[in-house]
Amino acid sequence: MQDQAAPQGTAGAGPSSLADRHPSEGRASMNVAIEIDAVDAVVASARAAQRGYEKSGSQARYDRAALAAGWAIMEPSRNRALAEMAVATTGLGNVADKVTKNHRKTLGLLRDIAGARTHGIVADDPARGVTEIARPLGVIAAVTPSTNPVATPANNIINALKCGNAIVLSPSPKGEACCAALIEHIRAEFARIDEDPLLVQMVPPPGSKARTQRLLEVADLAVVTGSQDNVRRAYSSGTPAIGVGAGNVSVIVDETADLEAAARRIAASKTFDNATSCSSENAVIVVDAVYDAFVAALGREGGAVLPASEAPGIVERLWSDGHLDRHVIARDAEVVIERLGLQGKVPEGTCFLAVETEGVGAGHPLSGEKLSLVLALYRAADFDAARETAARLLAHQGAGHSVGLHSADAERPLLLGRTLPTCRVIVNQPHCFATGGSFENGLPFSLSMGCGSWGGNSIDENLNWSHFMQTTKVVRPIPAQEPALDAIFGGYWAEAGR
């Protein structure tokens, strides 16, 4: 933990003082200094609160604070109000699914941390002479995205409190209102248990790059979900950082798959919260032997399959000015259909679109992340060709994140895990529900997926409570355990000579 937030960038005497600069330069510098002071004040108060939290901390206190934060978002009337606010202020997703996400993601997280020991002695091994004592990290800086303006901050807050930390959030501009409301609800719960409200704070609005940067620099750990620019800035801030990678999920459907089940899972995952999740499918790769049957199954689940001849028009509208059209991102199906000029070209009741695609790379926008109810649909000669297409998609975008496989073959998931640059292979599951933890798999509940070295990240697992804690090791002497050289090199000498 840092002792204090050392002031930087303030005016001083000498040639670089504000008085010696051009007036506009002086005003700009003064504005930056004001931005820095605002963040420093918040971090200083959070640091003081954290010291008190740690000094009189206990496992019971940490658990109680985490539960209070959990109930602040899960209480049904608050949950719905937060979900409605999220859709109203960001324009992304839909209320019903955000209610479900807020509830299930938080419930799963609370289940995961229920028995975790994060205070006092957490491990003791007399044989090794090592005792481990849990210690907080200090003040956590959490940068959170507009796609999940409630669930992601709540996840970070709960993990931070569970491990004895304070936390300061830097939400996206569109997520500020949700973040402020969530903190207000948490403080209402804290008042019921006499907990310090300054343990959970946010950067004073309006947010800015300067304020976010300052927070990254003066916190004890930076946790960043969302913009890859923010992730890179966190890693270069000088503060220990955990950033997560970009998604661009591809899913293979092979000839052994239960096609009806695969179509049902993909449809449920792709349409959930209007595809706001980084774990939503962006491409489906289907082997030739079952392509037509799978397309028919997809249609029965509300997926309209469009021929490759429609792709240029869809690309032109989806990336109208070279960027994803904000009126299509995470919008309802009828809005997407209208914006893409597809009225009358898709069946009544269409829930999402699947566009037949061949190319991969910068010249083929459909091969990247679309954050909308649009899938790229690839046809592969066989499983090996499908695996090659998945590899090309990962090399283009989303390396390290995850791939999916719908198959009855027990060896193929292992082959993907051995050969693709991915940290997760999701087998026979709705991808966006499974990747971030599920009640039907063993991954920890999270909204932030580490992508390892492939994605330029420091972790290769789902962000979880263990990343919000450090340990002190007490090391005692034990009987010497020095091996003989023969015990170490005997096999090698036999093979290679001494």
XYZ file of C-alpha atoms in Angstrom:
498
model
C 0.000 0.000 0.000
C 1.157 3.488 -0.785
C 1.511 5.820 2.210
C -0.123 8.741 0.484
C -1.179 10.147 -2.860
C 1.859 12.268 -3.721
C 0.742 15.455 -5.503
C 1.934 15.790 -9.057
C 1.434 18.336 -11.789
C 0.744 21.329 -9.518
C 2.086 24.789 -10.215
C 5.458 25.716 -8.724
C 8.088 28.429 -8.816
C 10.607 28.873 -11.588
C 10.406 28.836 -15.382
C 7.633 26.231 -15.445
C 5.250 28.129 -13.164
C 1.841 29.135 -14.492
C 2.759 32.834 -14.422
C 5.504 32.309 -16.995
C 3.319 30.470 -19.482
C 0.953 31.581 -22.218
C -2.467 32.311 -20.626
C -4.180 29.414 -22.420
C -1.388 27.045 -21.368
C -1.697 28.263 -17.790
C -5.455 27.698 -17.764
C -5.018 24.187 -19.151
C -2.424 23.354 -16.513
C -4.612 24.799 -13.798
C -7.531 22.674 -14.992
C -5.361 19.566 -14.869
C -4.242 20.474 -11.352
C -7.879 20.841 -10.281
C -8.688 17.438 -11.810
C -5.773 15.872 -9.917
C -6.718 17.534 -6.625
C -10.278 16.211 -6.886
C -9.074 12.641 -7.320
C -6.392 12.946 -4.645
C -8.981 14.079 -2.112
C -11.177 11.062 -2.797
C -8.267 8.626 -2.645
C -6.985 10.179 0.587
C -10.357 9.719 2.282
C -10.617 6.164 0.933
C -7.126 5.396 2.231
C -8.025 6.653 5.715
C -11.212 4.559 5.685
C -9.289 1.485 4.556
C -6.754 1.818 7.352
C -9.542 1.874 9.910
C -11.261 -1.063 8.186
C -8.052 -3.086 8.321
C -7.008 -2.023 11.831
C -10.242 -3.237 13.408
C -10.924 -5.810 10.742
C -12.061 -9.377 11.130
C -13.377 -12.060 8.832
C -16.853 -11.383 10.167
C -16.579 -7.665 9.402
C -15.251 -8.204 5.894
C -17.962 -10.779 5.168
C -20.698 -8.533 6.533
C -19.587 -5.571 4.405
C -19.467 -7.744 1.274
C -22.962 -9.069 1.974
C -24.242 -5.544 2.535
C -22.926 -4.515 -0.887
C -24.453 -7.631 -2.408
C -27.883 -6.949 -0.954
C -27.641 -3.323 -2.090
C -27.824 -4.502 -5.704
C -29.879 -7.693 -5.269
C -32.790 -6.263 -3.267
C -35.512 -6.588 -5.947
C -36.794 -2.999 -6.056
C -33.258 -1.600 -6.149
C -32.190 -4.139 -8.749
C -35.003 -3.157 -11.083
C -34.448 0.567 -10.551
C -30.743 0.167 -11.319
C -31.490 -1.923 -14.421
C -33.979 0.642 -15.686
C -31.501 3.443 -15.058
C -28.765 1.518 -16.874
C -30.844 1.135 -20.040
C -32.161 4.701 -19.862
C -28.741 6.330 -19.415
C -26.590 4.116 -21.653
C -29.112 3.017 -24.268
C -27.578 -0.452 -24.096
C -29.233 -3.789 -23.394
C -32.670 -4.414 -21.953
C -34.133 -4.110 -18.477
C -35.295 -7.694 -17.931
C -31.909 -9.203 -18.739
C -30.037 -6.632 -16.670
C -32.236 -7.524 -13.698
C -31.308 -11.176 -14.252
C -27.621 -10.341 -14.692
C -27.461 -8.164 -11.570
C -29.107 -10.916 -9.537
C -27.346 -14.018 -10.823
C -23.848 -12.546 -11.155
C -24.005 -11.166 -7.628
C -25.569 -14.286 -6.140
C -22.937 -16.466 -7.792
C -20.138 -14.242 -6.551
C -21.468 -14.315 -2.992
C -21.629 -18.105 -3.220
C -18.025 -18.215 -4.428
C -16.650 -16.066 -1.610
C -18.804 -17.442 1.213
C -16.124 -19.730 2.619
C -13.036 -17.858 1.437
C -10.604 -16.895 4.200
C -9.367 -13.361 3.629
C -8.409 -12.253 7.147
C -5.787 -13.522 9.561
C -3.996 -16.832 9.045
C -5.184 -18.403 5.818
C -2.630 -21.225 5.526
C -0.231 -22.968 7.893
C 2.177 -25.721 6.848
C 4.360 -26.952 9.745
C 6.291 -29.280 7.441
C 7.440 -26.323 5.344
C 7.577 -23.970 8.285
C 5.439 -21.402 6.458
C 2.408 -19.564 7.780
C 0.472 -17.245 5.447
C -1.396 -14.207 6.732
C -3.973 -12.432 4.551
C -3.353 -8.723 3.988
C -5.415 -6.153 2.059
C -3.989 -4.387 -0.961
C -5.256 -0.958 0.102
C -7.245 1.287 -2.244
C -8.512 -0.381 -5.404
C -9.062 1.697 -8.541
C -11.763 0.087 -10.686
C -12.466 1.357 -14.191
C -15.804 -0.016 -15.396
C -17.657 -0.060 -18.749
C -21.000 1.293 -19.931
C -22.074 -2.175 -21.091
C -22.405 -3.368 -17.487
C -22.693 -0.164 -15.436
C -24.113 -1.916 -12.352
C -23.056 -5.580 -12.316
C -19.352 -4.958 -12.984
C -18.900 -2.239 -10.314
C -20.821 -4.370 -7.816
C -18.581 -7.343 -8.528
C -15.450 -5.278 -7.939
C -16.855 -3.659 -4.797
C -17.801 -6.987 -3.213
C -14.415 -8.527 -3.965
C -12.590 -5.476 -2.600
C -14.575 -5.379 0.644
C -14.260 -9.128 1.158
C -10.477 -8.727 1.237
C -10.278 -5.665 3.485
C -9.858 -2.947 0.862
C -11.441 0.372 0.019
C -12.435 0.991 -3.602
C -12.772 4.025 -5.857
C -14.694 3.535 -9.102
C -14.153 5.343 -12.389
C -17.220 4.536 -14.481
C -17.700 5.361 -18.130
C -19.459 8.722 -18.625
C -22.720 6.962 -19.472
C -22.416 4.805 -16.371
C -21.903 7.601 -13.835
C -25.538 7.859 -12.753
C -25.789 4.109 -12.196
C -22.539 4.047 -10.261
C -23.661 6.901 -8.016
C -27.009 5.205 -7.352
C -25.317 1.887 -6.563
C -22.979 3.580 -4.083
C -25.950 5.316 -2.477
C -27.670 1.951 -1.984
C -24.488 0.431 -0.542
C -24.139 3.284 1.902
C -27.743 2.794 2.981
C -26.858 -0.822 3.815
C -23.633 0.288 5.499
C -25.657 2.589 7.740
C -27.589 -0.461 8.955
C -24.381 -2.236 10.013
C -22.449 0.855 11.120
C -19.815 0.506 8.390
C -17.684 3.348 7.026
C -19.357 4.797 3.881
C -16.019 6.090 2.567
C -14.876 2.541 1.840
C -16.807 2.760 -1.447
C -16.465 5.896 -3.568
C -16.271 7.073 -7.168
C -14.265 9.665 -9.054
C -16.145 12.977 -8.784
C -18.226 13.525 -11.913
C -17.925 14.470 -14.625
C -15.315 11.842 -15.311
C -12.411 12.530 -17.628
C -9.294 10.844 -18.926
C -7.215 13.033 -16.620
C -9.171 11.941 -13.555
C -9.090 8.290 -14.532
C -5.361 8.501 -15.193
C -4.714 10.098 -11.819
C -6.753 7.429 -10.060
C -4.750 4.715 -11.818
C -1.518 6.354 -10.692
C -2.286 6.802 -6.982
C -4.247 3.622 -6.153
C -2.650 0.419 -4.831
C -4.187 -1.816 -7.513
C -5.840 -0.898 -10.809
C -8.583 -3.171 -12.143
C -9.794 -2.255 -15.631
C -12.682 -3.745 -17.591
C -13.768 -2.312 -20.927
C -11.778 0.031 -23.147
C -8.474 -1.456 -24.267
C -7.055 2.076 -24.186
C -7.822 2.161 -20.447
C -6.249 -1.272 -20.038
C -3.018 -0.114 -21.675
C -2.977 3.062 -19.609
C -3.435 1.024 -16.436
C -0.473 -1.192 -17.276
C 1.701 1.874 -17.925
C 0.500 3.831 -14.872
C 3.181 2.550 -12.497
C 0.520 0.886 -10.323
C 0.091 -2.907 -10.176
C -2.715 -3.543 -12.659
C -5.140 -6.194 -13.804
C -6.616 -5.521 -17.214
C -8.782 -7.837 -19.254
C -8.848 -8.435 -22.979
C -11.236 -7.779 -25.818
C -13.810 -10.372 -26.749
C -14.583 -11.738 -30.192
C -16.036 -15.113 -29.402
C -16.186 -17.786 -32.077
C -18.093 -21.017 -31.562
C -17.718 -24.239 -33.528
C -20.634 -26.566 -34.241
C -19.339 -29.928 -35.433
C -21.012 -32.939 -37.034
C -21.479 -34.734 -33.693
C -23.353 -31.860 -32.012
C -26.934 -31.918 -30.826
C -28.002 -29.288 -33.341
C -31.253 -28.299 -31.681
C -29.549 -27.837 -28.322
C -26.651 -25.937 -29.905
C -29.001 -23.560 -31.721
C -31.028 -23.015 -28.559
C -27.929 -22.245 -26.482
C -26.421 -19.911 -29.057
C -29.700 -18.012 -29.488
C -30.169 -17.601 -25.734
C -26.589 -16.390 -25.304
C -26.491 -14.079 -28.320
C -29.738 -12.312 -27.461
C -29.124 -11.932 -23.711
C -29.039 -8.242 -22.793
C -28.877 -7.500 -26.526
C -25.314 -8.852 -26.821
C -23.662 -6.377 -24.427
C -21.417 -9.093 -23.033
C -17.842 -9.545 -24.264
C -18.678 -13.252 -24.062
C -21.536 -13.119 -26.569
C -20.968 -15.109 -29.729
C -19.645 -13.054 -32.638
C -19.020 -15.894 -35.082
C -20.425 -19.388 -35.479
C -18.383 -21.857 -37.520
C -20.379 -24.862 -38.753
C -18.949 -27.947 -40.412
C -20.328 -28.663 -43.873
C -21.944 -31.999 -43.008
C -24.507 -30.363 -40.707
C -24.550 -26.805 -42.053
C -28.014 -26.843 -43.637
C -29.590 -28.698 -40.714
C -28.042 -26.277 -38.228
C -29.178 -23.235 -40.217
C -32.711 -24.619 -40.074
C -32.402 -25.169 -36.313
C -31.105 -21.620 -35.893
C -34.111 -20.313 -37.771
C -36.445 -22.107 -35.391
C -34.768 -20.208 -32.546
C -35.376 -16.823 -34.164
C -32.112 -16.488 -36.070
C -32.471 -15.077 -39.571
C -29.690 -16.345 -41.817
C -28.729 -13.866 -44.519
C -26.729 -14.825 -47.626
C -23.268 -13.440 -48.269
C -24.743 -11.158 -50.929
C -26.344 -9.103 -48.134
C -23.065 -8.683 -46.230
C -21.779 -5.527 -48.020
C -24.978 -3.615 -47.273
C -24.967 -4.734 -43.649
C -21.318 -3.752 -43.217
C -21.982 -0.339 -44.778
C -24.800 0.378 -42.327
C -23.325 -1.319 -39.254
C -20.097 0.670 -39.650
C -21.705 3.765 -41.154
C -18.826 6.142 -40.382
C -16.053 3.632 -39.910
C -17.192 2.906 -36.356
C -19.940 0.672 -35.043
C -23.246 2.511 -35.321
C -24.260 3.510 -31.781
C -27.905 3.105 -32.818
C -27.297 -0.611 -33.449
C -24.978 -1.510 -30.564
C -26.866 -3.553 -27.953
C -30.269 -2.495 -29.313
C -33.455 -4.529 -29.624
C -33.874 -6.722 -32.697
C -36.510 -4.550 -34.367
C -34.221 -1.524 -34.070
C -31.296 -3.450 -35.565
C -33.413 -4.744 -38.432
C -34.638 -1.238 -39.278
C -31.198 0.400 -39.021
C -29.685 -2.264 -41.281
C -32.444 -1.885 -43.877
C -33.695 -5.427 -43.531
C -37.442 -4.837 -43.138
C -39.268 -7.421 -45.194
C -36.088 -9.417 -45.754
C -36.215 -11.413 -42.512
C -39.022 -13.489 -40.990
C -41.478 -12.058 -38.489
C -40.209 -12.590 -34.955
C -36.510 -12.526 -35.870
C -34.423 -12.174 -32.693
C -30.929 -11.966 -34.200
C -29.141 -12.033 -37.534
C -26.557 -14.499 -38.865
C -24.716 -13.279 -41.961
C -22.914 -15.807 -44.133
C -19.275 -14.756 -44.196
C -15.990 -16.000 -45.611
C -13.221 -13.479 -44.985
C -11.314 -12.809 -41.752
C -9.278 -9.724 -40.872
C -9.244 -5.965 -41.080
C -10.872 -5.957 -44.512
C -13.787 -8.028 -43.235
C -15.480 -6.131 -40.378
C -17.993 -8.904 -39.720
C -15.099 -11.060 -38.471
C -14.631 -8.771 -35.460
C -16.602 -7.933 -32.331
C -19.986 -6.432 -33.206
C -21.648 -5.770 -29.801
C -25.005 -6.253 -31.478
C -27.524 -8.921 -32.449
C -25.432 -9.791 -35.513
C -23.436 -12.998 -35.990
C -20.935 -13.918 -38.671
C -21.716 -17.401 -39.970
C -18.834 -19.436 -41.419
C -19.003 -22.748 -43.266
C -16.066 -25.151 -42.787
C -15.254 -28.330 -44.722
C -14.600 -30.285 -41.519
C -13.554 -29.861 -37.896
C -9.914 -29.159 -38.754
C -10.988 -26.394 -41.130
C -13.311 -25.007 -38.447
C -10.434 -24.974 -35.962
C -8.291 -23.105 -38.484
C -11.010 -20.498 -38.968
C -11.304 -20.063 -35.202
C -7.536 -19.563 -35.000
C -7.670 -16.887 -37.702
C -10.505 -15.106 -35.910
C -8.541 -15.101 -32.643
C -5.444 -13.806 -34.410
C -7.542 -10.979 -35.819
C -9.282 -10.046 -32.559
C -10.052 -11.545 -29.159
C -6.922 -13.628 -28.645
C -6.847 -15.224 -25.223
C -10.500 -14.666 -24.392
C -12.509 -17.794 -25.213
C -13.945 -20.083 -27.845
C -16.935 -22.385 -27.748
C -17.561 -25.883 -29.039
C -20.803 -27.784 -29.496
C -19.786 -31.408 -29.905
C -20.201 -34.918 -28.542
C -16.500 -35.668 -29.113
C -14.591 -35.706 -25.813
C -11.165 -35.147 -27.423
C -11.920 -32.106 -29.536
C -12.233 -29.633 -26.630
C -8.769 -30.748 -25.468
C -7.377 -30.276 -28.971
C -8.719 -26.710 -29.045
C -7.233 -26.102 -25.606
C -3.813 -27.347 -26.736
C -3.647 -25.510 -30.049
C -5.646 -22.257 -29.968
C -4.493 -19.036 -28.274
C -7.370 -19.030 -25.803
C -7.764 -19.207 -22.033
C -11.189 -20.878 -22.074
C -12.881 -23.537 -24.187
C -16.596 -23.540 -23.381
C -18.184 -26.893 -24.209
C -21.906 -27.386 -24.942
C -23.022 -24.280 -23.025
C -24.549 -20.883 -23.807
C -21.302 -18.984 -24.111
C -22.084 -15.660 -22.442
C -23.650 -17.424 -19.444
C -20.810 -19.901 -19.043
C -17.645 -17.865 -19.593
C -18.155 -15.552 -16.648
C -19.064 -18.343 -14.250
C -22.259 -20.339 -14.045
C -24.176 -22.451 -11.570
C -23.602 -25.258 -14.093
C -19.800 -25.024 -14.347
C -16.815 -24.480 -12.097
C -15.567 -21.088 -13.264
C -15.746 -18.272 -10.716
C -18.522 -15.742 -11.251
C -17.032 -12.648 -12.847
C -17.658 -10.006 -15.478
C -13.964 -9.595 -16.288
C -12.078 -12.288 -18.162
C -8.283 -12.303 -18.155
C -6.776 -13.279 -21.496
C -3.194 -14.139 -20.581
C -0.217 -13.153 -22.692
C -2.275 -13.684 -25.860
C -4.507 -10.770 -24.871
C -1.752 -8.703 -23.258
C -3.084 -9.369 -19.756
C -1.439 -10.187 -16.443
C -3.991 -12.913 -15.599
C -5.389 -15.816 -17.596
C -8.421 -16.539 -15.410
C -11.677 -14.892 -14.438
C -11.061 -11.921 -12.157
C -12.028 -13.081 -8.665
C -11.599 -12.378 -4.951
C -8.098 -13.883 -4.810
C -6.796 -11.023 -6.975
C -7.857 -8.489 -4.322
C -5.653 -9.880 -1.553
C -1.971 -10.434 -0.797
C -0.265 -12.483 1.893
C 2.624 -12.151 4.285
C 4.646 -15.341 4.796
C 6.091 -16.125 8.197
C 8.980 -18.522 7.570
C 10.516 -20.691 10.329
C 13.543 -23.020 10.152
C 12.943 -26.689 9.402
C 15.291 -29.711 9.163
C 17.573 -29.415 6.132
C 16.277 -31.011 2.924
C 19.304 -30.722 0.639
C 19.292 -33.491 -2.006
C 22.321 -35.399 -3.305
C 23.435 -34.547 -6.831
C 22.616 -38.076 -8.018
C 19.002 -37.630 -6.891
C 18.660 -34.608 -9.145
C 20.885 -35.412 -12.139
C 20.905 -39.224 -12.171
C 18.328 -39.564 -14.945
C 19.877 -36.801 -16.993
C 23.397 -38.243 -16.673
C 22.133 -41.656 -17.738
C 20.680 -40.120 -20.882
C 23.209 -37.449 -21.800
C 26.364 -38.430 -19.918
C 27.994 -36.684 -17.017
